[in-house]
Amino acid sequence: MLRITDAAIQPFEQKHTNLVRRLAPEGVIMLKRDGRLPFSEPSKIAVYGSGARKTIRGGTGSGEVNVRHFVTIEEGLEKAGFVITSKDWLDAYDQVRAEARTSFIEEVKEVARKTGTNPALVGMGRTMTEPEYDIPLCGEGSKAIYVVARNSGEGADRKIEPGDMYLSETEIRDILAANEKYENFVLVLNVGGMVDLSQVKDVKNIMLLGQLGTPTGDVLADLLLGKSYPSGKLAMTWASLEKYPSTREFGGLDDTFYKEGIYVGYRYFDTFNVMPDYPFGFGLGYTDFKIEIGEFAANEKDITVDVAVTNCGHHVGKEVVQVYVSKPEGVLDQPFQELISFAKTKELKPEETQVLQLCFPTTLMASYDISQASYVLEKGEYIIRVGNCSDDTTVCGILVMDGEAVISKVKNICPEWGFDDLRGCRTIKSEKFENMPRIYIHSDKVESNEVSYNTNETIPDIDDAVRWDEVISGLRTLDEFVGSLSLEELIYLCLGYFEEDNEAASIVGNACVSIAGAAGETTRRLREKQLPSMTMADGPAGIRVSEQYKIVGGKPKGLTSSISDLTEFFDEETLKHMAEMELPPTPEELVAKTHYIFCVAIPIGTTVAQTWSMDVAEQFGDIVGSEMQMFGINFWLAPAMNIQRSPICGRNFEYFSEDPLISGRIGGAITKGVQKHEGCAATLKHFVCNNQETNRFSSNSAVSERALREIYLKGFEICVKESQPHAIMSAYNLVNKEHICNRKELITDVLRSEWKFKGIVMTDWFATQTYVTDQSGRKNKYPVAYASGCIKAGNDLCMPGGKTDFEDILNALQEQNHPYHLSIGDIQRCAKRILQKIQCLGGSV
Ligand code: BGC
């Protein structure tokens, strides 16, 4: 573990920041362009909007990365030589914003007072709605940008009101006025998710910049000056909120019904002929491309399409080729089309051509048939389409299945969701297929398998003591070590390390003893046996730890709070109380050296997915992996893989896409990048259906077995199979009335038996300990998850762990009538999996 005592910028920071600056434009998208970008040189520019000076580098909560410094848009433009002519506007806006922020904090405190709730909990994830104001657009010159910024984070969903999901009246007025006033105008979106642009979509240029971590402002300057170019594509459909089928019932406190079934995102818009503002897969750069379809080949195993892409514009650029399939409708209704493969070109100069070969497994087109508890390819025609967005595809060939093929026989896992899913009424638009190449496939030749579900392994008890170093040196086996452990030791292994006098270390994960400000670690109670503990730190936009710490009493002590934002919501009395509780520095602390961990913030998950590039995603993972290795972090609590079911979800910025193929493949690439570093592991989260923040600890996602498997599990499945992550974090919520961490069908049957996942499963933080009420103090309908239920389900680790977890597990062993009655074997199996990870990843003693 590297301990840096020099406050100066380290070479790794510079290197990683430069790499982020170079890669980030691949996730930036022009939603509209007039052909005047890029500018030939830096000049005078008027800069307006909330994100100009108060730029957002990533969201709030555990997803926030504490950085040394990040480049705002104002700073980035000035560094690049632009002269900002609207400083008066920016100063006036600062004042308006400061006043609005004071009232916002007061409102949060007031809610907390009224409901008797901790203000940090009420404030968590809540972000201020953009205020309304009237400041003259004073900047001179012919160029202007207007930067709309939006922030959000764990604990709250976005607000369906002007200033959040919608543009405020001020924003609409000023964007339209600036578009008129300046010859060159760009609306820049410094957002983590969708904003309804319907009122301004005709302005000259719209750039979805996103939130790009440490070099955000530099990246924009590079893009404006043509030192780089945008080449991203949307990974989520953008449309007015009322058009999404999920909007009406979004955010139920107790239950949220996923009635749209498999019709999520473009699967809905394309099937039901609803026009979005910007379709899935859409994105312009500075140039244009021509896509020509070449050879189409298919057999029982693979489908291959050759596509020639030519840059027919005047700037360099990269294009993304997307392949979709329209499946035949038999017993199962089907969406108009589903993404089945994609590839990005290299950088193409004007007139340059590249031929891409896209190849994907035939079985990837299977659907889930609940009546047979199987993934099947139904009989009929599979129409393969190629294009550069879901709204612009051309048929390239047809695969004809002569009968039904059962690809995989499994079992139904999550019954009783209690409603009928929306059914598609697909109209294949009047397309002519006569001259299309047709390839016939024999259903009985398609590979098929039947899953056998895990039977429990038993580990014999042994009487003599075994030390961990004996296991590492090969003298004793892992089973012998497990068999030698006392019941207490076994239970402690299945709980994170908690100090009894400091159980609720923090609201946002901050329960790690070995690394200041990190989220948690595995137990340190078996140190006598030389057993190391493994550390965990949050992501996904980099690594979240305290930037400065001292070693006091042998332990790192953070000098900066990792929840600094939340303390804003405390009243003076609480702050005074906190200050009083803070012990004065000891003589040892006063003289101890300060250490520095300045990690680099990478772009948010959504931007990474918008690159549609596994190569880029892997490089981002590589940045994180190398910093983890340097600072002794074993588990990165990322990538975050939930489906962007609704644009309202407050954590969408951490997530990748509304589509499971992109989520799975991008997540897989990041995982590979992280895990190529020795001792470093990715933790896919939040498994599964954690698609809203409203009452996230206790909300039940009611979802059909088919939608669960085809949409919500699919991304995790692809990622697990492609990259074998070392860990998965189960989500807080319930699926069909049971907490996921207590659901054996998901944690053991699906993850381990069906997907052959070899890692550990940990809970989300405090999932088993608190939250009998929601944020307003109302009693929740569903009970809190059980720690014993976790062990029974095969959820190996309860994080960050606590005394009540310990007691519950012990009770479950002793009481026959306990809802999750346990045997010692249940605990040994979980403990063994954790030990297997320590064996492979190491850790610190
Ligand atoms: C979040 C997780 C995070 C954990 C540890 C939870 O509140 O939901 O995403 O990894 O805290 O900080």
PDB file of C-alpha atoms in Angstrom, residues 340-546:
ATOM      1  CA  ILE A 340     -28.057  -7.769 -30.465  1.00  0.00           C
ATOM      2  CA  SER A 341     -24.570  -6.508 -31.358  1.00  0.00           C
ATOM      3  CA  PHE A 342     -22.597  -3.300 -31.879  1.00  0.00           C
ATOM      4  CA  ALA A 343     -19.115  -2.130 -32.816  1.00  0.00           C
ATOM      5  CA  LYS A 344     -17.342   1.187 -33.073  1.00  0.00           C
ATOM      6  CA  THR A 345     -14.996   2.112 -35.897  1.00  0.00           C
ATOM      7  CA  LYS A 346     -11.478   3.368 -35.433  1.00  0.00           C
ATOM      8  CA  GLU A 347     -10.891   7.054 -36.127  1.00  0.00           C
ATOM      9  CA  LEU A 348     -11.822   7.629 -39.762  1.00  0.00           C
ATOM     10  CA  LYS A 349     -10.513  10.538 -41.806  1.00  0.00           C
ATOM     11  CA  PRO A 350     -12.764  12.104 -44.461  1.00  0.00           C
ATOM     12  CA  GLU A 351     -13.323   9.565 -47.267  1.00  0.00           C
ATOM     13  CA  GLU A 352     -11.728   6.744 -45.290  1.00  0.00           C
ATOM     14  CA  THR A 353     -13.585   3.413 -45.057  1.00  0.00           C
ATOM     15  CA  GLN A 354     -13.403   0.615 -42.522  1.00  0.00           C
ATOM     16  CA  VAL A 355     -15.096  -2.764 -42.826  1.00  0.00           C
ATOM     17  CA  LEU A 356     -16.384  -4.036 -39.498  1.00  0.00           C
ATOM     18  CA  GLN A 357     -17.351  -7.631 -38.933  1.00  0.00           C
ATOM     19  CA  LEU A 358     -20.032  -8.019 -36.290  1.00  0.00           C
ATOM     20  CA  CYS A 359     -20.440 -11.547 -35.005  1.00  0.00           C
ATOM     21  CA  PHE A 360     -22.769 -12.706 -32.240  1.00  0.00           C
ATOM     22  CA  PRO A 361     -24.124 -16.017 -30.943  1.00  0.00           C
ATOM     23  CA  THR A 362     -27.412 -17.177 -32.412  1.00  0.00           C
ATOM     24  CA  THR A 363     -28.610 -18.139 -28.938  1.00  0.00           C
ATOM     25  CA  LEU A 364     -28.361 -14.500 -27.808  1.00  0.00           C
ATOM     26  CA  MET A 365     -31.702 -14.008 -29.555  1.00  0.00           C
ATOM     27  CA  ALA A 366     -33.533 -16.369 -27.155  1.00  0.00           C
ATOM     28  CA  SER A 367     -36.564 -15.212 -25.161  1.00  0.00           C
ATOM     29  CA  TYR A 368     -37.850 -16.514 -21.856  1.00  0.00           C
ATOM     30  CA  ASP A 369     -40.952 -18.668 -21.898  1.00  0.00           C
ATOM     31  CA  ILE A 370     -42.396 -18.895 -18.395  1.00  0.00           C
ATOM     32  CA  SER A 371     -44.716 -21.778 -19.329  1.00  0.00           C
ATOM     33  CA  GLN A 372     -41.720 -23.972 -20.146  1.00  0.00           C
ATOM     34  CA  ALA A 373     -39.327 -22.342 -17.637  1.00  0.00           C
ATOM     35  CA  SER A 374     -36.883 -22.138 -20.546  1.00  0.00           C
ATOM     36  CA  TYR A 375     -35.033 -19.783 -22.826  1.00  0.00           C
ATOM     37  CA  VAL A 376     -36.302 -20.535 -26.323  1.00  0.00           C
ATOM     38  CA  LEU A 377     -35.860 -19.528 -29.940  1.00  0.00           C
ATOM     39  CA  GLU A 378     -39.355 -19.725 -31.311  1.00  0.00           C
ATOM     40  CA  LYS A 379     -40.043 -20.972 -34.825  1.00  0.00           C
ATOM     41  CA  GLY A 380     -40.127 -18.342 -37.564  1.00  0.00           C
ATOM     42  CA  GLU A 381     -38.218 -15.477 -39.152  1.00  0.00           C
ATOM     43  CA  TYR A 382     -35.582 -13.477 -37.266  1.00  0.00           C
ATOM     44  CA  ILE A 383     -35.096 -10.236 -39.154  1.00  0.00           C
ATOM     45  CA  ILE A 384     -31.611  -8.785 -38.694  1.00  0.00           C
ATOM     46  CA  ARG A 385     -31.262  -5.008 -39.043  1.00  0.00           C
ATOM     47  CA  VAL A 386     -28.214  -2.782 -39.222  1.00  0.00           C
ATOM     48  CA  GLY A 387     -27.984   0.949 -38.645  1.00  0.00           C
ATOM     49  CA  ASN A 388     -26.567   3.744 -36.541  1.00  0.00           C
ATOM     50  CA  CYS A 389     -29.538   4.219 -34.201  1.00  0.00           C
ATOM     51  CA  SER A 390     -32.703   2.346 -33.319  1.00  0.00           C
ATOM     52  CA  ASP A 391     -34.711   4.674 -35.546  1.00  0.00           C
ATOM     53  CA  ASP A 392     -32.580   4.211 -38.627  1.00  0.00           C
ATOM     54  CA  THR A 393     -31.915   0.607 -39.523  1.00  0.00           C
ATOM     55  CA  THR A 394     -31.936  -1.452 -42.712  1.00  0.00           C
ATOM     56  CA  VAL A 395     -32.716  -5.146 -42.966  1.00  0.00           C
ATOM     57  CA  CYS A 396     -29.615  -7.103 -43.892  1.00  0.00           C
ATOM     58  CA  GLY A 397     -30.765 -10.694 -43.726  1.00  0.00           C
ATOM     59  CA  ILE A 398     -33.231 -13.138 -42.270  1.00  0.00           C
ATOM     60  CA  LEU A 399     -32.643 -16.216 -40.241  1.00  0.00           C
ATOM     61  CA  VAL A 400     -35.408 -18.791 -40.433  1.00  0.00           C
ATOM     62  CA  MET A 401     -35.846 -21.276 -37.594  1.00  0.00           C
ATOM     63  CA  ASP A 402     -37.630 -24.409 -38.803  1.00  0.00           C
ATOM     64  CA  GLY A 403     -38.991 -25.192 -35.343  1.00  0.00           C
ATOM     65  CA  GLU A 404     -38.657 -24.131 -31.738  1.00  0.00           C
ATOM     66  CA  ALA A 405     -35.273 -24.606 -30.052  1.00  0.00           C
ATOM     67  CA  VAL A 406     -35.051 -24.808 -26.276  1.00  0.00           C
ATOM     68  CA  ILE A 407     -31.724 -23.183 -25.485  1.00  0.00           C
ATOM     69  CA  SER A 408     -31.653 -23.560 -21.758  1.00  0.00           C
ATOM     70  CA  LYS A 409     -33.994 -25.328 -19.385  1.00  0.00           C
ATOM     71  CA  VAL A 410     -33.994 -23.563 -16.020  1.00  0.00           C
ATOM     72  CA  LYS A 411     -36.667 -23.063 -13.374  1.00  0.00           C
ATOM     73  CA  ASN A 412     -38.989 -20.171 -12.602  1.00  0.00           C
ATOM     74  CA  ILE A 413     -37.522 -18.221  -9.725  1.00  0.00           C
ATOM     75  CA  CYS A 414     -39.650 -15.266  -8.732  1.00  0.00           C
ATOM     76  CA  PRO A 415     -43.329 -16.071  -8.861  1.00  0.00           C
ATOM     77  CA  GLU A 416     -46.366 -13.976  -7.972  1.00  0.00           C
ATOM     78  CA  TRP A 417     -45.846 -10.470  -9.260  1.00  0.00           C
ATOM     79  CA  GLY A 418     -49.617 -10.034  -9.392  1.00  0.00           C
ATOM     80  CA  PHE A 419     -50.488  -8.490 -12.787  1.00  0.00           C
ATOM     81  CA  ASP A 420     -50.348  -9.167 -16.516  1.00  0.00           C
ATOM     82  CA  ASP A 421     -47.477  -7.480 -18.316  1.00  0.00           C
ATOM     83  CA  LEU A 422     -48.190  -5.013 -21.069  1.00  0.00           C
ATOM     84  CA  ARG A 423     -48.385  -6.965 -24.338  1.00  0.00           C
ATOM     85  CA  GLY A 424     -46.941  -5.685 -27.565  1.00  0.00           C
ATOM     86  CA  CYS A 425     -49.046  -5.123 -30.671  1.00  0.00           C
ATOM     87  CA  ARG A 426     -46.191  -4.985 -33.084  1.00  0.00           C
ATOM     88  CA  THR A 427     -46.602  -3.739 -36.604  1.00  0.00           C
ATOM     89  CA  ILE A 428     -43.598  -4.545 -38.764  1.00  0.00           C
ATOM     90  CA  LYS A 429     -43.714  -1.342 -40.805  1.00  0.00           C
ATOM     91  CA  SER A 430     -44.469  -2.060 -44.474  1.00  0.00           C
ATOM     92  CA  GLU A 431     -41.087  -3.554 -45.210  1.00  0.00           C
ATOM     93  CA  LYS A 432     -40.271  -5.746 -48.189  1.00  0.00           C
ATOM     94  CA  PHE A 433     -38.190  -8.792 -47.460  1.00  0.00           C
ATOM     95  CA  GLU A 434     -38.453 -10.755 -50.738  1.00  0.00           C
ATOM     96  CA  ASN A 435     -34.907 -10.183 -51.908  1.00  0.00           C
ATOM     97  CA  MET A 436     -33.301 -10.532 -48.532  1.00  0.00           C
ATOM     98  CA  PRO A 437     -30.831 -13.324 -47.933  1.00  0.00           C
ATOM     99  CA  ARG A 438     -32.555 -16.040 -45.890  1.00  0.00           C
ATOM    100  CA  ILE A 439     -30.610 -18.630 -43.977  1.00  0.00           C
ATOM    101  CA  TYR A 440     -32.414 -21.692 -42.674  1.00  0.00           C
ATOM    102  CA  ILE A 441     -31.542 -23.073 -39.263  1.00  0.00           C
ATOM    103  CA  HIS A 442     -32.446 -26.494 -37.942  1.00  0.00           C
ATOM    104  CA  SER A 443     -33.803 -26.057 -34.468  1.00  0.00           C
ATOM    105  CA  ASP A 444     -32.598 -29.497 -33.372  1.00  0.00           C
ATOM    106  CA  LYS A 445     -28.994 -28.542 -34.175  1.00  0.00           C
ATOM    107  CA  VAL A 446     -28.960 -25.517 -31.856  1.00  0.00           C
ATOM    108  CA  GLU A 447     -27.020 -26.255 -28.691  1.00  0.00           C
ATOM    109  CA  SER A 448     -29.177 -26.736 -25.643  1.00  0.00           C
ATOM    110  CA  ASN A 449     -28.557 -27.337 -21.951  1.00  0.00           C
ATOM    111  CA  GLU A 450     -30.423 -28.069 -18.757  1.00  0.00           C
ATOM    112  CA  VAL A 451     -29.282 -26.375 -15.563  1.00  0.00           C
ATOM    113  CA  SER A 452     -28.814 -28.517 -12.510  1.00  0.00           C
ATOM    114  CA  TYR A 453     -29.157 -26.545  -9.325  1.00  0.00           C
ATOM    115  CA  ASN A 454     -26.461 -26.616  -6.654  1.00  0.00           C
ATOM    116  CA  THR A 455     -26.684 -29.154  -3.957  1.00  0.00           C
ATOM    117  CA  ASN A 456     -25.079 -28.133  -0.720  1.00  0.00           C
ATOM    118  CA  GLU A 457     -21.463 -29.074  -0.153  1.00  0.00           C
ATOM    119  CA  THR A 458     -20.559 -30.200   3.393  1.00  0.00           C
ATOM    120  CA  ILE A 459     -17.316 -29.323   5.121  1.00  0.00           C
ATOM    121  CA  PRO A 460     -16.135 -31.693   7.873  1.00  0.00           C
ATOM    122  CA  ASP A 461     -15.284 -30.153  11.265  1.00  0.00           C
ATOM    123  CA  ILE A 462     -11.733 -30.688  12.444  1.00  0.00           C
ATOM    124  CA  ASP A 463     -10.355 -30.391  15.943  1.00  0.00           C
ATOM    125  CA  ASP A 464      -6.879 -28.892  15.588  1.00  0.00           C
ATOM    126  CA  ALA A 465      -6.122 -25.240  14.972  1.00  0.00           C
ATOM    127  CA  VAL A 466      -5.166 -24.195  11.434  1.00  0.00           C
ATOM    128  CA  ARG A 467      -3.443 -20.927  10.588  1.00  0.00           C
ATOM    129  CA  TRP A 468      -4.058 -18.983   7.413  1.00  0.00           C
ATOM    130  CA  ASP A 469      -0.375 -18.939   6.437  1.00  0.00           C
ATOM    131  CA  GLU A 470      -0.511 -22.760   6.455  1.00  0.00           C
ATOM    132  CA  VAL A 471      -3.317 -22.605   3.897  1.00  0.00           C
ATOM    133  CA  ILE A 472      -1.408 -20.119   1.758  1.00  0.00           C
ATOM    134  CA  SER A 473       1.731 -22.243   1.811  1.00  0.00           C
ATOM    135  CA  GLY A 474      -0.302 -25.320   0.845  1.00  0.00           C
ATOM    136  CA  LEU A 475       0.326 -27.168   4.126  1.00  0.00           C
ATOM    137  CA  ARG A 476      -3.362 -27.262   4.988  1.00  0.00           C
ATOM    138  CA  THR A 477      -6.455 -27.057   2.799  1.00  0.00           C
ATOM    139  CA  LEU A 478      -9.062 -24.348   2.783  1.00  0.00           C
ATOM    140  CA  ASP A 479     -11.668 -26.865   3.926  1.00  0.00           C
ATOM    141  CA  GLU A 480      -9.481 -27.745   6.897  1.00  0.00           C
ATOM    142  CA  PHE A 481      -9.228 -24.068   7.794  1.00  0.00           C
ATOM    143  CA  VAL A 482     -13.021 -23.645   7.548  1.00  0.00           C
ATOM    144  CA  GLY A 483     -13.604 -26.871   9.482  1.00  0.00           C
ATOM    145  CA  SER A 484     -11.341 -25.657  12.283  1.00  0.00           C
ATOM    146  CA  LEU A 485     -13.156 -22.358  12.850  1.00  0.00           C
ATOM    147  CA  SER A 486     -15.397 -21.747  15.849  1.00  0.00           C
ATOM    148  CA  LEU A 487     -19.004 -20.753  15.316  1.00  0.00           C
ATOM    149  CA  GLU A 488     -18.190 -17.219  16.380  1.00  0.00           C
ATOM    150  CA  GLU A 489     -15.319 -16.965  13.932  1.00  0.00           C
ATOM    151  CA  LEU A 490     -17.498 -18.295  11.127  1.00  0.00           C
ATOM    152  CA  ILE A 491     -20.193 -15.718  11.822  1.00  0.00           C
ATOM    153  CA  TYR A 492     -17.674 -12.881  11.998  1.00  0.00           C
ATOM    154  CA  LEU A 493     -16.335 -13.922   8.603  1.00  0.00           C
ATOM    155  CA  CYS A 494     -19.802 -13.389   7.157  1.00  0.00           C
ATOM    156  CA  LEU A 495     -20.036  -9.849   8.543  1.00  0.00           C
ATOM    157  CA  GLY A 496     -18.053  -6.807   7.599  1.00  0.00           C
ATOM    158  CA  TYR A 497     -15.649  -5.478  10.204  1.00  0.00           C
ATOM    159  CA  PHE A 498     -17.493  -3.359  12.718  1.00  0.00           C
ATOM    160  CA  GLU A 499     -16.271  -1.890  15.938  1.00  0.00           C
ATOM    161  CA  GLU A 500     -18.888  -2.488  18.594  1.00  0.00           C
ATOM    162  CA  ASP A 501     -18.695   1.059  19.931  1.00  0.00           C
ATOM    163  CA  ASN A 502     -18.875   2.601  16.463  1.00  0.00           C
ATOM    164  CA  GLU A 503     -21.382   0.495  14.594  1.00  0.00           C
ATOM    165  CA  ALA A 504     -23.163   2.975  12.383  1.00  0.00           C
ATOM    166  CA  ALA A 505     -19.896   4.335  11.029  1.00  0.00           C
ATOM    167  CA  SER A 506     -21.662   6.554   8.560  1.00  0.00           C
ATOM    168  CA  ILE A 507     -24.758   6.995   6.480  1.00  0.00           C
ATOM    169  CA  VAL A 508     -22.831   6.918   3.273  1.00  0.00           C
ATOM    170  CA  GLY A 509     -20.395   3.979   3.431  1.00  0.00           C
ATOM    171  CA  ASN A 510     -17.427   4.975   5.569  1.00  0.00           C
ATOM    172  CA  ALA A 511     -16.895   1.863   7.639  1.00  0.00           C
ATOM    173  CA  CYS A 512     -13.387   0.878   6.616  1.00  0.00           C
ATOM    174  CA  VAL A 513     -10.743   0.899   9.322  1.00  0.00           C
ATOM    175  CA  SER A 514      -7.700   0.285   7.141  1.00  0.00           C
ATOM    176  CA  ILE A 515      -8.364   3.056   4.599  1.00  0.00           C
ATOM    177  CA  ALA A 516      -9.781   6.413   5.667  1.00  0.00           C
ATOM    178  CA  GLY A 517     -13.108   7.239   4.072  1.00  0.00           C
ATOM    179  CA  ALA A 518     -13.455   3.897   2.301  1.00  0.00           C
ATOM    180  CA  ALA A 519     -16.756   2.025   2.472  1.00  0.00           C
ATOM    181  CA  GLY A 520     -15.889  -1.077   4.479  1.00  0.00           C
ATOM    182  CA  GLU A 521     -13.828  -4.191   4.903  1.00  0.00           C
ATOM    183  CA  THR A 522     -14.085  -7.830   5.871  1.00  0.00           C
ATOM    184  CA  THR A 523     -13.489  -8.913   9.433  1.00  0.00           C
ATOM    185  CA  ARG A 524     -10.242  -8.236  11.256  1.00  0.00           C
ATOM    186  CA  ARG A 525     -11.131 -10.522  14.124  1.00  0.00           C
ATOM    187  CA  LEU A 526      -9.147 -13.511  12.852  1.00  0.00           C
ATOM    188  CA  ARG A 527      -5.798 -11.745  12.835  1.00  0.00           C
ATOM    189  CA  GLU A 528      -4.412 -14.168  15.396  1.00  0.00           C
ATOM    190  CA  LYS A 529      -4.703 -16.774  12.680  1.00  0.00           C
ATOM    191  CA  GLN A 530      -2.888 -14.409  10.299  1.00  0.00           C
ATOM    192  CA  LEU A 531      -6.067 -13.891   8.278  1.00  0.00           C
ATOM    193  CA  PRO A 532      -5.988 -10.615   6.327  1.00  0.00           C
ATOM    194  CA  SER A 533      -9.033  -8.440   5.773  1.00  0.00           C
ATOM    195  CA  MET A 534     -10.123  -7.170   2.364  1.00  0.00           C
ATOM    196  CA  THR A 535     -10.997  -3.509   1.844  1.00  0.00           C
ATOM    197  CA  MET A 536     -13.794  -1.935  -0.192  1.00  0.00           C
ATOM    198  CA  ALA A 537     -14.195   1.526  -1.691  1.00  0.00           C
ATOM    199  CA  ASP A 538     -17.010   3.083  -3.673  1.00  0.00           C
ATOM    200  CA  GLY A 539     -17.266   4.099  -7.294  1.00  0.00           C
ATOM    201  CA  PRO A 540     -18.335   4.093 -10.072  1.00  0.00           C
ATOM    202  CA  ALA A 541     -16.857   7.428 -11.229  1.00  0.00           C
ATOM    203  CA  GLY A 542     -13.436   6.666  -9.715  1.00  0.00           C
ATOM    204  CA  ILE A 543     -12.533   5.697  -6.149  1.00  0.00           C
ATOM    205  CA  ARG A 544     -14.167   7.353  -3.143  1.00  0.00           C
ATOM    206  CA  VAL A 545     -11.871   7.675  -0.116  1.00  0.00           C
ATOM    207  CA  SER A 546     -10.801  10.558   2.147  1.00  0.00           C
TER     208      SER A 546
END
